[in-house]
GROMACS .gro file of C-alpha atoms in nm:
model
  256
    1UNK     CA    1  -4.711  -3.012   4.158
    2UNK     CA    2  -5.029  -3.156   4.011
    3UNK     CA    3  -5.128  -2.827   3.839
    4UNK     CA    4  -4.761  -2.803   3.703
    5UNK     CA    5  -4.770  -3.153   3.558
    6UNK     CA    6  -5.085  -3.071   3.379
    7UNK     CA    7  -4.978  -2.743   3.241
    8UNK     CA    8  -4.663  -2.917   3.144
    9UNK     CA    9  -4.825  -3.215   2.966
   10UNK     CA   10  -5.071  -2.970   2.797
   11UNK     CA   11  -4.780  -2.757   2.666
   12UNK     CA   12  -4.587  -3.060   2.536
   13UNK     CA   13  -4.905  -3.194   2.366
   14UNK     CA   14  -4.936  -2.861   2.183
   15UNK     CA   15  -4.579  -2.838   2.074
   16UNK     CA   16  -4.594  -3.188   1.968
   17UNK     CA   17  -4.903  -3.137   1.744
   18UNK     CA   18  -4.742  -2.821   1.601
   19UNK     CA   19  -4.424  -3.019   1.517
   20UNK     CA   20  -4.619  -3.309   1.341
   21UNK     CA   21  -4.802  -3.068   1.157
   22UNK     CA   22  -4.488  -2.877   1.050
   23UNK     CA   23  -4.310  -3.196   0.939
   24UNK     CA   24  -4.624  -3.291   0.759
   25UNK     CA   25  -4.626  -2.964   0.562
   26UNK     CA   26  -4.278  -2.952   0.478
   27UNK     CA   27  -4.305  -3.305   0.323
   28UNK     CA   28  -4.615  -3.198   0.141
   29UNK     CA   29  -4.443  -2.884   0.006
   30UNK     CA   30  -4.146  -3.068  -0.091
   31UNK     CA   31  -4.334  -3.320  -0.289
   32UNK     CA   32  -4.539  -3.037  -0.461
   33UNK     CA   33  -4.222  -2.917  -0.621
   34UNK     CA   34  -4.022  -3.224  -0.691
   35UNK     CA   35  -4.127  -3.490  -0.973
   36UNK     CA   36  -4.299  -3.708  -1.051
   37UNK     CA   37  -4.612  -3.529  -1.074
   38UNK     CA   38  -4.963  -3.647  -1.128
   39UNK     CA   39  -5.147  -3.401  -1.360
   40UNK     CA   40  -5.467  -3.612  -1.393
   41UNK     CA   41  -5.509  -3.619  -1.029
   42UNK     CA   42  -5.432  -3.260  -1.004
   43UNK     CA   43  -5.682  -3.175  -1.258
   44UNK     CA   44  -5.935  -3.390  -1.088
   45UNK     CA   45  -5.896  -3.203  -0.743
   46UNK     CA   46  -5.910  -2.889  -0.940
   47UNK     CA   47  -6.254  -2.965  -1.048
   48UNK     CA   48  -6.365  -3.112  -0.735
   49UNK     CA   49  -6.240  -2.823  -0.532
   50UNK     CA   50  -6.293  -2.527  -0.789
   51UNK     CA   51  -6.596  -2.617  -1.006
   52UNK     CA   52  -6.812  -2.808  -0.762
   53UNK     CA   53  -6.757  -2.551  -0.482
   54UNK     CA   54  -6.899  -2.282  -0.708
   55UNK     CA   55  -7.261  -2.307  -0.621
   56UNK     CA   56  -7.219  -2.292  -0.232
   57UNK     CA   57  -6.958  -2.017  -0.278
   58UNK     CA   58  -7.167  -1.820  -0.514
   59UNK     CA   59  -7.484  -1.812  -0.321
   60UNK     CA   60  -7.287  -1.730   0.009
   61UNK     CA   61  -7.133  -1.442  -0.180
   62UNK     CA   62  -7.448  -1.287  -0.320
   63UNK     CA   63  -7.640  -1.306  -0.004
   64UNK     CA   64  -7.342  -1.143   0.201
   65UNK     CA   65  -7.315  -0.853  -0.066
   66UNK     CA   66  -7.713  -0.797  -0.025
   67UNK     CA   67  -7.688  -0.807   0.345
   68UNK     CA   68  -7.383  -0.580   0.359
   69UNK     CA   69  -7.559  -0.317   0.140
   70UNK     CA   70  -7.880  -0.337   0.365
   71UNK     CA   71  -7.666  -0.306   0.688
   72UNK     CA   72  -7.466  -0.025   0.521
   73UNK     CA   73  -7.776   0.173   0.398
   74UNK     CA   74  -7.914   0.164   0.757
   75UNK     CA   75  -7.596   0.314   0.884
   76UNK     CA   76  -7.472   0.556   0.597
   77UNK     CA   77  -7.774   0.635   0.416
   78UNK     CA   78  -7.680   0.999   0.505
   79UNK     CA   79  -7.356   0.971   0.312
   80UNK     CA   80  -7.516   0.859  -0.029
   81UNK     CA   81  -7.448   0.605  -0.284
   82UNK     CA   82  -7.066   0.638  -0.286
   83UNK     CA   83  -7.055   0.543   0.066
   84UNK     CA   84  -7.272   0.211   0.016
   85UNK     CA   85  -7.068   0.116  -0.269
   86UNK     CA   86  -6.736   0.190  -0.100
   87UNK     CA   87  -6.848  -0.041   0.197
   88UNK     CA   88  -6.966  -0.321  -0.012
   89UNK     CA   89  -6.678  -0.349  -0.247
   90UNK     CA   90  -6.421  -0.314   0.045
   91UNK     CA   91  -6.597  -0.561   0.274
   92UNK     CA   92  -6.635  -0.820   0.001
   93UNK     CA   93  -6.295  -0.783  -0.175
   94UNK     CA   94  -6.082  -0.757   0.157
   95UNK     CA   95  -6.256  -0.960   0.425
   96UNK     CA   96  -6.583  -1.132   0.354
   97UNK     CA   97  -6.507  -1.285   0.006
   98UNK     CA   98  -6.188  -1.459   0.099
   99UNK     CA   99  -6.301  -1.570   0.459
  100UNK     CA  100  -6.660  -1.677   0.360
  101UNK     CA  101  -6.525  -1.854   0.075
  102UNK     CA  102  -6.258  -2.019   0.275
  103UNK     CA  103  -6.487  -2.140   0.533
  104UNK     CA  104  -6.734  -2.278   0.285
  105UNK     CA  105  -6.463  -2.486   0.090
  106UNK     CA  106  -6.336  -2.591   0.459
  107UNK     CA  107  -6.674  -2.734   0.528
  108UNK     CA  108  -6.716  -2.901   0.200
  109UNK     CA  109  -6.355  -3.004   0.081
  110UNK     CA  110  -6.152  -3.021   0.405
  111UNK     CA  111  -6.422  -3.275   0.522
  112UNK     CA  112  -6.431  -3.472   0.199
  113UNK     CA  113  -6.035  -3.481   0.202
  114UNK     CA  114  -6.012  -3.597   0.550
  115UNK     CA  115  -6.294  -3.848   0.499
  116UNK     CA  116  -6.136  -4.004   0.176
  117UNK     CA  117  -5.780  -4.024   0.304
  118UNK     CA  118  -5.893  -4.142   0.641
  119UNK     CA  119  -6.095  -4.423   0.504
  120UNK     CA  120  -5.778  -4.509   0.291
  121UNK     CA  121  -5.582  -4.523   0.585
  122UNK     CA  122  -5.806  -4.744   0.817
  123UNK     CA  123  -5.857  -4.975   0.532
  124UNK     CA  124  -5.486  -5.001   0.452
  125UNK     CA  125  -5.506  -4.866   0.112
  126UNK     CA  126  -5.222  -4.637   0.209
  127UNK     CA  127  -4.992  -4.913   0.306
  128UNK     CA  128  -5.098  -5.074  -0.025
  129UNK     CA  129  -4.958  -4.764  -0.222
  130UNK     CA  130  -4.630  -4.779  -0.020
  131UNK     CA  131  -4.609  -5.163  -0.106
  132UNK     CA  132  -4.657  -5.066  -0.480
  133UNK     CA  133  -4.360  -4.811  -0.457
  134UNK     CA  134  -4.606  -4.515  -0.483
  135UNK     CA  135  -4.510  -4.237  -0.233
  136UNK     CA  136  -4.853  -4.167  -0.059
  137UNK     CA  137  -4.762  -3.770  -0.004
  138UNK     CA  138  -4.710  -3.770  -0.399
  139UNK     CA  139  -5.028  -3.948  -0.490
  140UNK     CA  140  -5.266  -3.821  -0.216
  141UNK     CA  141  -5.131  -3.510  -0.042
  142UNK     CA  142  -4.931  -3.295  -0.317
  143UNK     CA  143  -5.220  -3.294  -0.582
  144UNK     CA  144  -5.476  -3.157  -0.320
  145UNK     CA  145  -5.227  -2.886  -0.188
  146UNK     CA  146  -5.173  -2.774  -0.546
  147UNK     CA  147  -5.513  -2.781  -0.656
  148UNK     CA  148  -5.647  -2.605  -0.361
  149UNK     CA  149  -5.386  -2.302  -0.362
  150UNK     CA  150  -5.474  -2.276  -0.748
  151UNK     CA  151  -5.853  -2.275  -0.719
  152UNK     CA  152  -5.915  -2.095  -0.401
  153UNK     CA  153  -5.793  -1.750  -0.561
  154UNK     CA  154  -6.004  -1.820  -0.835
  155UNK     CA  155  -6.318  -1.905  -0.632
  156UNK     CA  156  -6.249  -1.575  -0.430
  157UNK     CA  157  -6.240  -1.363  -0.758
  158UNK     CA  158  -6.584  -1.517  -0.848
  159UNK     CA  159  -6.710  -1.463  -0.495
  160UNK     CA  160  -6.596  -1.085  -0.506
  161UNK     CA  161  -6.790  -1.038  -0.829
  162UNK     CA  162  -7.103  -1.216  -0.707
  163UNK     CA  163  -7.099  -1.014  -0.386
  164UNK     CA  164  -7.039  -0.698  -0.547
  165UNK     CA  165  -7.355  -0.794  -0.767
  166UNK     CA  166  -7.558  -0.877  -0.483
  167UNK     CA  167  -7.481  -0.528  -0.328
  168UNK     CA  168  -7.566  -0.363  -0.667
  169UNK     CA  169  -7.913  -0.538  -0.692
  170UNK     CA  170  -8.029  -0.453  -0.367
  171UNK     CA  171  -7.895  -0.085  -0.404
  172UNK     CA  172  -8.041  -0.036  -0.729
  173UNK     CA  173  -8.371  -0.220  -0.701
  174UNK     CA  174  -8.446  -0.172  -0.340
  175UNK     CA  175  -8.307   0.186  -0.252
  176UNK     CA  176  -8.352   0.320  -0.600
  177UNK     CA  177  -7.972   0.403  -0.658
  178UNK     CA  178  -7.875   0.520  -1.016
  179UNK     CA  179  -7.708   0.209  -1.166
  180UNK     CA  180  -7.433   0.408  -1.358
  181UNK     CA  181  -7.352   0.621  -1.059
  182UNK     CA  182  -7.342   0.325  -0.831
  183UNK     CA  183  -7.114   0.123  -1.088
  184UNK     CA  184  -6.877   0.424  -1.107
  185UNK     CA  185  -6.839   0.464  -0.730
  186UNK     CA  186  -6.776   0.092  -0.710
  187UNK     CA  187  -6.502   0.101  -0.959
  188UNK     CA  188  -6.345   0.429  -0.794
  189UNK     CA  189  -6.383   0.241  -0.462
  190UNK     CA  190  -6.186  -0.072  -0.587
  191UNK     CA  191  -5.849  -0.079  -0.412
  192UNK     CA  192  -5.584  -0.259  -0.567
  193UNK     CA  193  -5.396  -0.348  -0.239
  194UNK     CA  194  -5.718  -0.471  -0.081
  195UNK     CA  195  -5.821  -0.677  -0.385
  196UNK     CA  196  -5.463  -0.849  -0.405
  197UNK     CA  197  -5.455  -0.891  -0.012
  198UNK     CA  198  -5.790  -1.091  -0.073
  199UNK     CA  199  -5.621  -1.318  -0.339
  200UNK     CA  200  -5.326  -1.372  -0.120
  201UNK     CA  201  -5.549  -1.479   0.166
  202UNK     CA  202  -5.738  -1.710  -0.071
  203UNK     CA  203  -5.402  -1.894  -0.162
  204UNK     CA  204  -5.305  -1.922   0.208
  205UNK     CA  205  -5.654  -2.053   0.298
  206UNK     CA  206  -5.642  -2.310   0.021
  207UNK     CA  207  -5.330  -2.423   0.142
  208UNK     CA  208  -5.449  -2.439   0.497
  209UNK     CA  209  -5.770  -2.623   0.401
  210UNK     CA  210  -5.615  -2.901   0.211
  211UNK     CA  211  -5.322  -2.933   0.460
  212UNK     CA  212  -5.561  -2.976   0.751
  213UNK     CA  213  -5.783  -3.229   0.530
  214UNK     CA  214  -5.489  -3.455   0.439
  215UNK     CA  215  -5.316  -3.424   0.753
  216UNK     CA  216  -5.607  -3.540   0.986
  217UNK     CA  217  -5.714  -3.808   0.723
  218UNK     CA  218  -5.359  -3.925   0.689
  219UNK     CA  219  -5.316  -3.975   1.054
  220UNK     CA  220  -5.672  -4.091   1.139
  221UNK     CA  221  -5.709  -4.452   1.313
  222UNK     CA  222  -5.965  -4.633   1.499
  223UNK     CA  223  -6.202  -4.761   1.210
  224UNK     CA  224  -6.503  -4.558   1.115
  225UNK     CA  225  -6.529  -4.365   1.439
  226UNK     CA  226  -6.157  -4.247   1.393
  227UNK     CA  227  -6.257  -4.130   1.019
  228UNK     CA  228  -6.549  -3.935   1.169
  229UNK     CA  229  -6.299  -3.768   1.433
  230UNK     CA  230  -6.074  -3.690   1.157
  231UNK     CA  231  -6.332  -3.515   0.954
  232UNK     CA  232  -6.459  -3.320   1.234
  233UNK     CA  233  -6.112  -3.204   1.346
  234UNK     CA  234  -6.020  -3.104   0.965
  235UNK     CA  235  -6.297  -2.881   0.919
  236UNK     CA  236  -6.249  -2.727   1.285
  237UNK     CA  237  -5.889  -2.682   1.262
  238UNK     CA  238  -5.900  -2.553   0.906
  239UNK     CA  239  -6.147  -2.297   1.030
  240UNK     CA  240  -5.956  -2.183   1.319
  241UNK     CA  241  -5.644  -2.152   1.137
  242UNK     CA  242  -5.818  -1.965   0.848
  243UNK     CA  243  -5.939  -1.702   1.092
  244UNK     CA  244  -5.586  -1.692   1.253
  245UNK     CA  245  -5.403  -1.626   0.918
  246UNK     CA  246  -5.682  -1.402   0.804
  247UNK     CA  247  -5.562  -1.165   1.090
  248UNK     CA  248  -5.200  -1.212   1.024
  249UNK     CA  249  -5.226  -1.153   0.672
  250UNK     CA  250  -5.444  -0.823   0.712
  251UNK     CA  251  -5.215  -0.716   0.971
  252UNK     CA  252  -4.926  -0.767   0.725
  253UNK     CA  253  -5.089  -0.568   0.440
  254UNK     CA  254  -5.265  -0.286   0.630
  255UNK     CA  255  -5.065  -0.244   0.971
  256UNK     CA  256  -4.977   0.117   1.025
   0.00000   0.00000   0.00000
């Protein structure tokens, strides 16, 4: 009976967390589409999420494209330039671009959101907003959700271009490929469905990162230690959900 009690408590705890996150998500989405809106806050979050994340996303993308070209050349050198270009553009646009950009943003923005909102929670600033007749979901959660969903596809688009550029640099200057032929092969290999699936993933990943950051920050407690725990939980949970939904969306687009 002891084992059954442990299993039962664990199962109930899991479903309780899923229920709380679902209710939080529904409230956040509702306040994203109903007035009043705070365009200045949304713009501020778009700059924070999009513009200030460009360096880390760009560096990750270009080195990923370079490594992908190196690895592809070691395995597909016999197939020529077209095969290398194909692997690079498919790998970047379908998987590596969205996933790595999402993980980088989760580590940078998800942690920042959880820390900021968590600090507001433990210092009772969120309670002060409620006292001033300002809905915390409207003021804190909705702008971050909107900005993340809007900016992640743009970040992934930039990551795709930079990642393919990294593969081009290695292929042309290291392997001696013809630049014109490589670019033509890249353009020919570009798949509309794969490209669109990457942007859809990016929008979903942006929502997940912002959701986890705001959820854990909003529900943090216990002072500075609680804020630190919320920050850690936000990054870990966002990363796990990102990889899970990456599989789900890939299966939806490409399952036979």
